[in-house]
Amino acid sequence: MQPRSLLLIISGSIAAYKSLELIRLLRARSVSVTTILTRGGAEFITPLAVSSLTGTKTYSDLFSLTDEVEMGHIELSRSADMILVAPASANIIAQMAQGACGDLATTALLATNKPVVIAPAMNHKMWEHPATKRNIAQLRADGITILEPTEGDMACGEFGIGRMMEPEEVVEHLFAGQHAHLPLAGKHAIVTSGPTHEPVDPVRYLGNKSSGKQGHAIAAALAAAGARVSLICGNVTLPTPEGVTLIRATTSESMYEAVHACLPADMFVGAAAVADWRASHIAPHKIKKHGARSKLTLELLPTKDILASIGLHKQRPALVIGFAAETENLEKHAAHKRETKGADWIIGNNVADDVFGADSNEIIIFREGSAESFPRLSKTAVAEAIVSRIAEFFESQAPKKKSTRKKA
Ligand code: CTP
């Protein structure tokens, strides 16, 4: 049921702040979002904040002549592929269950001919109340999809079930049906891409050559294969691939933190050019040259090895893939990195001839006891080849379906 356009109704709950992140995630997946902000919703977030993220008008008034001329409420209720009510307060749920239509949001919900999904958010006692239970049962019977609230601390200080589902999970649910047939549907991939920059002073940094093109192409290919992709991106200027969640991390330390915050995952692909050293002291002001012969000595400390930290982690993903960019002895160095960093595969490439920033790449996939070489291919084709091997890996791990054929 993947929507290309969505009418988002934001009703009155403290969880309304989550709908801002939700809009951002939907926009990252190229979904166009139109919003109705109820009077209650507008007590928590402003139309300006919503419109800044959607890039479109935020509707709220049923009897606004100008809105009605631009887009009538009936048209509004049917113009999108789907209506999502997030957060759905106990009040809007009760009104929906009764078919009440006293404002723009409930009128749109009653007039629509499109699928409706709701993400309830309320105090746990309100969620457990028999009236809410009845209303939810009614909405289910009416064909409305309920994204169940989760358990946790409430804004009111109490604990229980009633927290709105996290925006990332909401998006996952919206896209789940669409991806079900794809080979990596339901899998979470963490991909690192691009170089980290380790500051020396406010204007200088240490970094590796890297464009991020290969890492971004892998993230795009994983998303196209149905995976949920968290792309932890260093200093690159490339457009964000469609369907991935982008997390920017400019230094090795912030990339390390971001990767760990994304666990658990089914796979990790470490394509970033993480700087190996950082300055032991970052000068607070620009370091000045004193004459043409001025020398500078920097003390450098090793950075944390992100790939090794994941390869040897207690929440280790089922498949851990690293890269080895070498100028000599590719096989020997790749084998060493595979072993010491706890990786399943190392993707080796010879960087003696400059591949940085280029659009093509020549790789070898080193696994335990085997090496598979590929000819020089575009970075997109390299990514597709890697992702097809990843899909084969998960296919081989999946429990075998029982044969229905009878033995002769
Ligand atoms: N890597 C990492 N964290 C680091 C350094 C490297 O996660 N601090 C990862 C890279 O993303 C890549 C793999 O480790 O997947 C190998 O990186 P590479 O730079 O080729 O190797 P190094 O371990 O840095 O060793 P050397 O520089 O000596 O070749």
XYZ file of C-alpha atoms and ligand atoms in Angstrom:
437
model
C 0.000 0.000 0.000
C 2.936 2.359 -0.617
C 1.564 5.901 -0.860
C 3.029 8.427 -3.326
C 0.879 11.132 -1.751
C -0.552 11.254 1.722
C -3.048 13.377 3.635
C -1.693 13.606 7.171
C -4.143 14.594 9.906
C -2.411 15.823 13.052
C -4.746 15.807 16.029
C -4.356 17.119 19.570
C -1.732 15.158 21.471
C 1.710 15.928 22.814
C 2.896 13.308 20.280
C 2.136 15.905 17.559
C 5.848 16.749 17.674
C 6.527 13.291 16.223
C 4.475 14.142 13.147
C 7.145 16.687 12.148
C 9.765 13.917 11.988
C 7.210 11.746 10.228
C 6.783 14.361 7.502
C 10.565 14.576 7.087
C 10.874 10.791 6.697
C 7.981 10.629 4.236
C 9.461 13.454 2.171
C 12.798 11.573 2.133
C 10.873 8.722 0.505
C 9.501 11.154 -2.079
C 5.958 11.028 -0.676
C 4.113 14.318 -1.114
C 2.390 15.238 2.134
C -0.633 17.515 2.595
C -1.713 18.180 6.160
C -4.778 18.986 8.170
C -3.905 20.331 11.598
C -6.861 20.082 13.986
C -7.536 22.774 16.578
C -6.104 20.445 19.227
C -3.051 19.680 17.066
C -2.396 23.409 16.648
C -2.086 23.700 20.440
C 1.093 21.598 20.186
C 2.689 22.505 16.843
C 2.244 25.418 14.464
C 1.003 25.447 10.853
C 4.263 27.216 9.969
C 6.398 24.336 11.267
C 4.240 21.829 9.378
C 4.235 23.789 6.111
C 7.991 24.400 6.320
C 8.451 20.622 6.181
C 5.688 19.677 3.733
C 6.333 22.631 1.442
C 2.568 22.980 1.036
C -0.353 24.696 2.707
C -1.559 23.343 6.044
C -5.348 23.133 6.186
C -7.380 23.501 9.356
C -10.647 25.322 8.775
C -13.748 23.607 7.378
C -15.495 26.877 6.674
C -12.599 28.809 5.126
C -13.778 30.310 1.860
C -10.263 30.675 0.433
C -9.340 27.065 1.242
C -12.624 25.843 -0.150
C -11.999 27.709 -3.419
C -8.406 26.373 -3.685
C -9.264 22.791 -2.757
C -12.698 21.764 -1.514
C -12.835 19.473 1.511
C -14.194 16.600 -0.584
C -11.311 16.933 -3.042
C -8.855 17.210 -0.129
C -10.155 13.927 1.284
C -9.603 12.113 -2.002
C -6.579 13.815 -3.555
C -4.007 11.681 -1.703
C -3.407 7.911 -1.986
C -4.032 7.449 1.717
C -5.055 9.290 4.902
C -2.854 8.893 7.953
C -4.021 10.236 11.318
C -0.882 10.651 13.440
C -1.121 11.235 16.271
C -4.719 10.067 16.606
C -6.062 11.366 19.932
C -8.771 9.549 21.908
C -11.123 12.339 20.851
C -10.643 12.021 17.083
C -10.864 8.219 17.412
C -14.211 8.588 19.203
C -15.485 10.987 16.528
C -14.353 8.685 13.724
C -16.066 5.716 15.376
C -19.333 7.710 15.476
C -18.978 9.159 11.992
C -19.066 12.675 13.421
C -17.928 15.432 11.069
C -17.813 18.676 13.019
C -14.486 19.902 11.634
C -12.308 19.634 8.528
C -10.348 16.549 9.694
C -13.381 14.421 10.570
C -15.250 15.615 7.472
C -12.329 14.531 5.281
C -12.252 11.177 7.085
C -15.952 10.652 6.475
C -15.833 11.784 2.851
C -12.763 9.853 1.772
C -12.702 6.863 -0.535
C -9.026 6.134 0.264
C -7.422 3.778 2.833
C -7.166 5.235 6.340
C -4.405 4.424 8.839
C -4.255 5.793 12.383
C -1.415 5.972 14.926
C -3.115 6.467 18.326
C -1.433 8.424 21.129
C -2.927 8.983 24.555
C -2.573 8.348 28.267
C -2.508 4.612 29.065
C -5.729 4.759 31.102
C -7.490 6.419 28.186
C -6.155 3.714 25.835
C -7.348 0.965 28.192
C -10.765 2.551 28.749
C -13.655 0.359 27.528
C -14.970 3.289 25.452
C -11.676 3.586 23.551
C -11.543 -0.183 23.134
C -15.046 -0.109 21.643
C -14.111 2.746 19.327
C -10.946 1.007 18.140
C -12.884 -2.220 17.503
C -15.397 -0.183 15.473
C -12.654 1.451 13.405
C -11.108 -1.964 12.716
C -14.497 -3.242 11.611
C -14.741 -0.183 9.308
C -11.504 -1.288 7.605
C -9.199 1.251 9.234
C -5.630 0.126 9.975
C -4.475 0.749 13.550
C -0.758 1.243 14.193
C -0.711 0.057 17.799
C 0.702 2.469 20.387
C 3.721 1.286 22.351
C 4.579 1.007 26.026
C 6.774 3.556 27.773
C 6.991 6.714 29.832
C 4.132 9.110 29.140
C 4.449 12.882 28.886
C 2.250 13.071 32.026
C 4.847 11.102 34.016
C 2.901 7.822 34.066
C 3.988 4.576 32.437
C 2.013 2.287 30.168
C 0.727 1.615 26.658
C -0.279 4.729 24.746
C 2.832 6.224 23.189
C 2.511 6.893 19.481
C 4.518 4.470 17.358
C 7.910 5.993 16.441
C 7.873 7.832 13.073
C 10.385 5.422 11.467
C 8.183 2.464 12.336
C 5.091 4.237 11.045
C 6.841 4.765 7.708
C 7.947 1.116 7.717
C 4.342 0.001 8.115
C 3.151 2.282 5.335
C 5.726 0.819 2.971
C 5.661 -2.792 4.204
C 3.016 -4.106 1.811
C 4.765 -2.606 -1.188
C 8.081 -4.243 -0.393
C 6.845 -7.640 0.738
C 7.851 -9.351 -2.517
C 11.346 -7.808 -2.620
C 14.320 -9.974 -1.570
C 15.419 -7.803 1.374
C 11.935 -6.823 2.632
C 11.880 -6.573 6.410
C 15.682 -6.344 6.688
C 17.438 -3.379 8.246
C 20.752 -2.318 6.694
C 23.230 0.161 8.161
C 25.526 1.623 5.500
C 28.367 4.072 6.070
C 29.516 6.234 3.179
C 31.954 9.037 2.392
C 34.910 10.447 4.271
C 35.043 11.608 7.872
C 36.876 14.854 8.606
C 38.859 15.064 11.833
C 39.276 18.700 12.842
C 42.730 20.115 13.552
C 41.598 23.692 14.083
C 38.438 25.616 13.083
C 39.461 25.656 9.401
C 41.573 22.514 8.857
C 40.918 18.804 9.033
C 42.455 15.399 8.357
C 40.557 13.231 5.911
C 40.736 10.542 3.247
C 39.972 10.849 -0.430
C 36.455 9.581 -1.007
C 33.389 10.805 -2.889
C 30.836 8.504 -1.210
C 29.567 7.446 -4.663
C 30.051 3.712 -3.997
C 28.513 3.770 -0.501
C 25.540 5.817 -1.689
C 25.036 3.471 -4.672
C 24.993 0.492 -2.273
C 22.457 2.235 -0.019
C 20.262 2.950 -3.060
C 20.508 -0.658 -4.299
C 19.659 -2.029 -0.834
C 16.595 0.225 -0.615
C 15.530 -0.840 -4.110
C 15.804 -4.464 -2.917
C 13.321 -3.682 -0.128
C 15.660 -3.132 2.848
C 15.141 -0.373 5.389
C 18.377 1.546 5.019
C 20.047 3.794 7.594
C 22.730 5.647 5.626
C 25.334 7.179 7.907
C 26.904 9.722 5.694
C 30.236 11.501 6.079
C 31.233 14.635 4.198
C 29.624 14.150 0.809
C 27.611 16.438 -1.416
C 25.686 13.713 -3.249
C 21.890 13.666 -3.327
C 20.268 11.340 -0.804
C 19.235 8.098 -2.516
C 15.495 7.510 -2.676
C 13.992 5.505 0.160
C 16.882 5.691 2.637
C 17.072 7.419 6.006
C 20.071 9.741 5.985
C 22.024 10.455 9.165
C 24.902 12.882 8.819
C 28.106 12.213 10.780
C 31.090 14.340 9.918
C 33.752 12.899 12.263
C 34.780 9.308 13.028
C 33.479 9.703 16.589
C 30.040 10.927 15.480
C 29.898 8.210 12.804
C 30.720 5.595 15.449
C 27.936 6.930 17.699
C 25.412 7.127 14.838
C 26.140 3.563 13.667
C 25.727 2.160 17.177
C 22.509 4.131 17.719
C 21.044 2.405 14.621
C 21.538 -1.129 15.986
C 19.994 -3.685 15.843
C 20.355 -4.404 12.140
C 20.471 -7.415 9.838
C 23.476 -6.168 7.915
C 26.230 -3.586 8.136
C 28.109 -2.300 5.106
C 31.100 -0.161 6.052
C 31.852 1.735 2.848
C 32.958 4.957 4.562
C 36.512 6.204 4.329
C 36.911 6.665 8.068
C 39.991 8.696 8.962
C 42.502 6.538 10.834
C 43.828 9.318 13.039
C 42.517 12.398 14.760
C 44.372 15.291 16.342
C 44.936 14.703 20.063
C 44.153 18.389 20.595
C 41.866 20.547 18.438
C 43.182 24.111 18.412
C 40.393 26.545 19.374
C 41.713 29.158 16.897
C 43.263 28.920 13.450
C 46.886 27.778 13.825
C 49.045 30.559 12.381
C 52.124 30.126 10.171
C 55.171 31.999 11.363
C 57.174 32.592 8.217
C 57.658 30.456 5.110
C 59.679 27.789 6.958
C 57.224 27.392 9.765
C 56.852 23.709 10.661
C 53.957 22.119 12.488
C 53.988 18.913 14.480
C 50.647 17.310 15.249
C 50.105 14.536 17.735
C 47.632 12.079 16.223
C 45.610 9.437 18.038
C 43.959 6.442 16.336
C 40.222 6.751 15.750
C 37.777 4.062 16.847
C 37.436 1.285 14.276
C 33.723 1.287 13.447
C 33.768 -1.881 11.340
C 35.611 -3.849 14.049
C 33.278 -2.523 16.738
C 30.293 -3.890 14.764
C 32.009 -7.123 13.678
C 32.743 -7.975 17.295
C 29.565 -6.493 18.831
C 27.181 -8.552 20.983
C 24.329 -7.299 18.769
C 26.357 -8.189 15.676
C 24.279 -8.083 12.467
C 23.994 -11.418 10.608
C 26.122 -10.045 7.767
C 29.010 -7.639 8.298
C 30.770 -6.275 5.215
C 33.829 -4.050 5.110
C 35.940 -2.528 2.373
C 39.667 -2.608 1.786
C 41.053 0.085 -0.445
C 44.656 -0.896 -1.149
C 47.493 0.170 -3.387
C 49.356 -3.184 -3.103
C 48.932 -6.781 -1.796
C 45.153 -6.512 -1.977
C 44.451 -10.157 -1.162
C 46.759 -10.283 1.856
C 45.469 -7.017 3.355
C 41.821 -7.921 2.694
C 42.222 -11.309 4.404
C 43.891 -9.636 7.381
C 41.109 -7.025 7.688
C 38.407 -9.697 7.388
C 39.878 -11.592 10.275
C 40.895 -8.784 12.620
C 37.688 -6.759 12.164
C 35.270 -9.686 12.507
C 33.819 -9.083 9.034
C 32.101 -11.795 6.965
C 33.087 -10.263 3.655
C 35.666 -7.708 2.635
C 35.187 -5.939 -0.641
C 38.633 -5.187 -1.970
C 39.510 -2.626 -4.541
C 42.797 -1.508 -5.907
C 43.112 2.219 -5.533
C 46.565 2.497 -7.144
C 44.783 3.865 -10.216
C 42.574 6.639 -8.933
C 38.991 5.400 -8.372
C 38.147 8.254 -5.999
C 35.353 10.324 -7.455
C 35.261 8.113 -10.567
C 32.001 6.536 -11.729
C 33.402 3.014 -12.098
C 35.109 0.524 -9.817
C 36.731 -2.921 -10.001
C 36.123 -5.093 -6.947
C 36.846 -8.514 -5.498
C 34.550 -9.942 -2.797
C 36.651 -11.849 -0.271
C 34.723 -14.361 1.843
C 36.022 -17.180 3.983
C 37.967 -19.395 1.570
C 36.827 -17.673 -1.631
C 37.429 -14.583 -3.729
C 35.019 -13.467 -6.446
C 36.384 -10.984 -8.977
C 34.269 -8.633 -11.038
C 35.278 -6.702 -14.160
C 35.395 -2.892 -14.081
C 31.777 -1.773 -13.767
C 29.901 1.415 -13.045
C 29.533 2.036 -9.299
C 25.780 1.472 -9.701
C 26.415 -1.939 -11.301
C 28.979 -2.786 -8.582
C 26.354 -1.922 -5.948
C 23.757 -4.094 -7.665
C 26.220 -7.011 -7.839
C 27.006 -6.672 -4.108
C 23.312 -6.432 -3.212
C 22.456 -9.505 -5.290
C 25.108 -11.441 -3.287
C 23.612 -10.051 -0.069
C 20.137 -11.209 -1.155
C 21.567 -14.682 -1.906
C 23.101 -14.746 1.572
C 19.772 -14.008 3.304
C 17.935 -16.405 0.993
C 20.363 -19.166 2.053
C 19.720 -18.319 5.731
C 15.926 -18.385 5.414
C 14.163 -21.505 6.711
C 13.444 -23.776 3.741
C 9.794 -23.969 2.621
C 8.415 -27.498 2.803
C 7.970 -29.104 -0.599
C 4.333 -29.802 -1.365
C 5.274 -32.406 -3.986
C 4.650 -35.970 -2.906
C 7.464 -38.463 -3.204
C 6.989 -40.951 -6.056
N 37.038 1.402 9.032
C 36.256 1.742 10.102
N 36.739 2.549 11.089
C 38.003 3.023 11.020
C 38.820 2.690 9.920
C 38.304 1.873 8.941
O 35.100 1.316 10.158
N 38.434 3.821 11.988
C 36.481 0.484 8.029
C 36.279 1.085 6.648
O 34.989 1.671 6.513
C 36.439 -0.143 5.757
C 37.437 -1.009 6.514
O 37.398 -0.581 7.869
O 35.232 -0.873 5.655
C 38.857 -0.918 6.028
O 39.253 0.430 5.956
P 40.701 0.796 5.401
O 40.874 2.280 5.471
O 40.924 0.123 4.080
O 41.614 0.041 6.419
P 42.204 0.436 7.809
O 41.616 -0.434 8.843
O 42.051 1.895 8.023
O 43.725 0.022 7.672
P 44.901 0.664 6.762
O 44.589 2.151 6.709
O 46.131 0.325 7.502
O 44.804 0.017 5.422
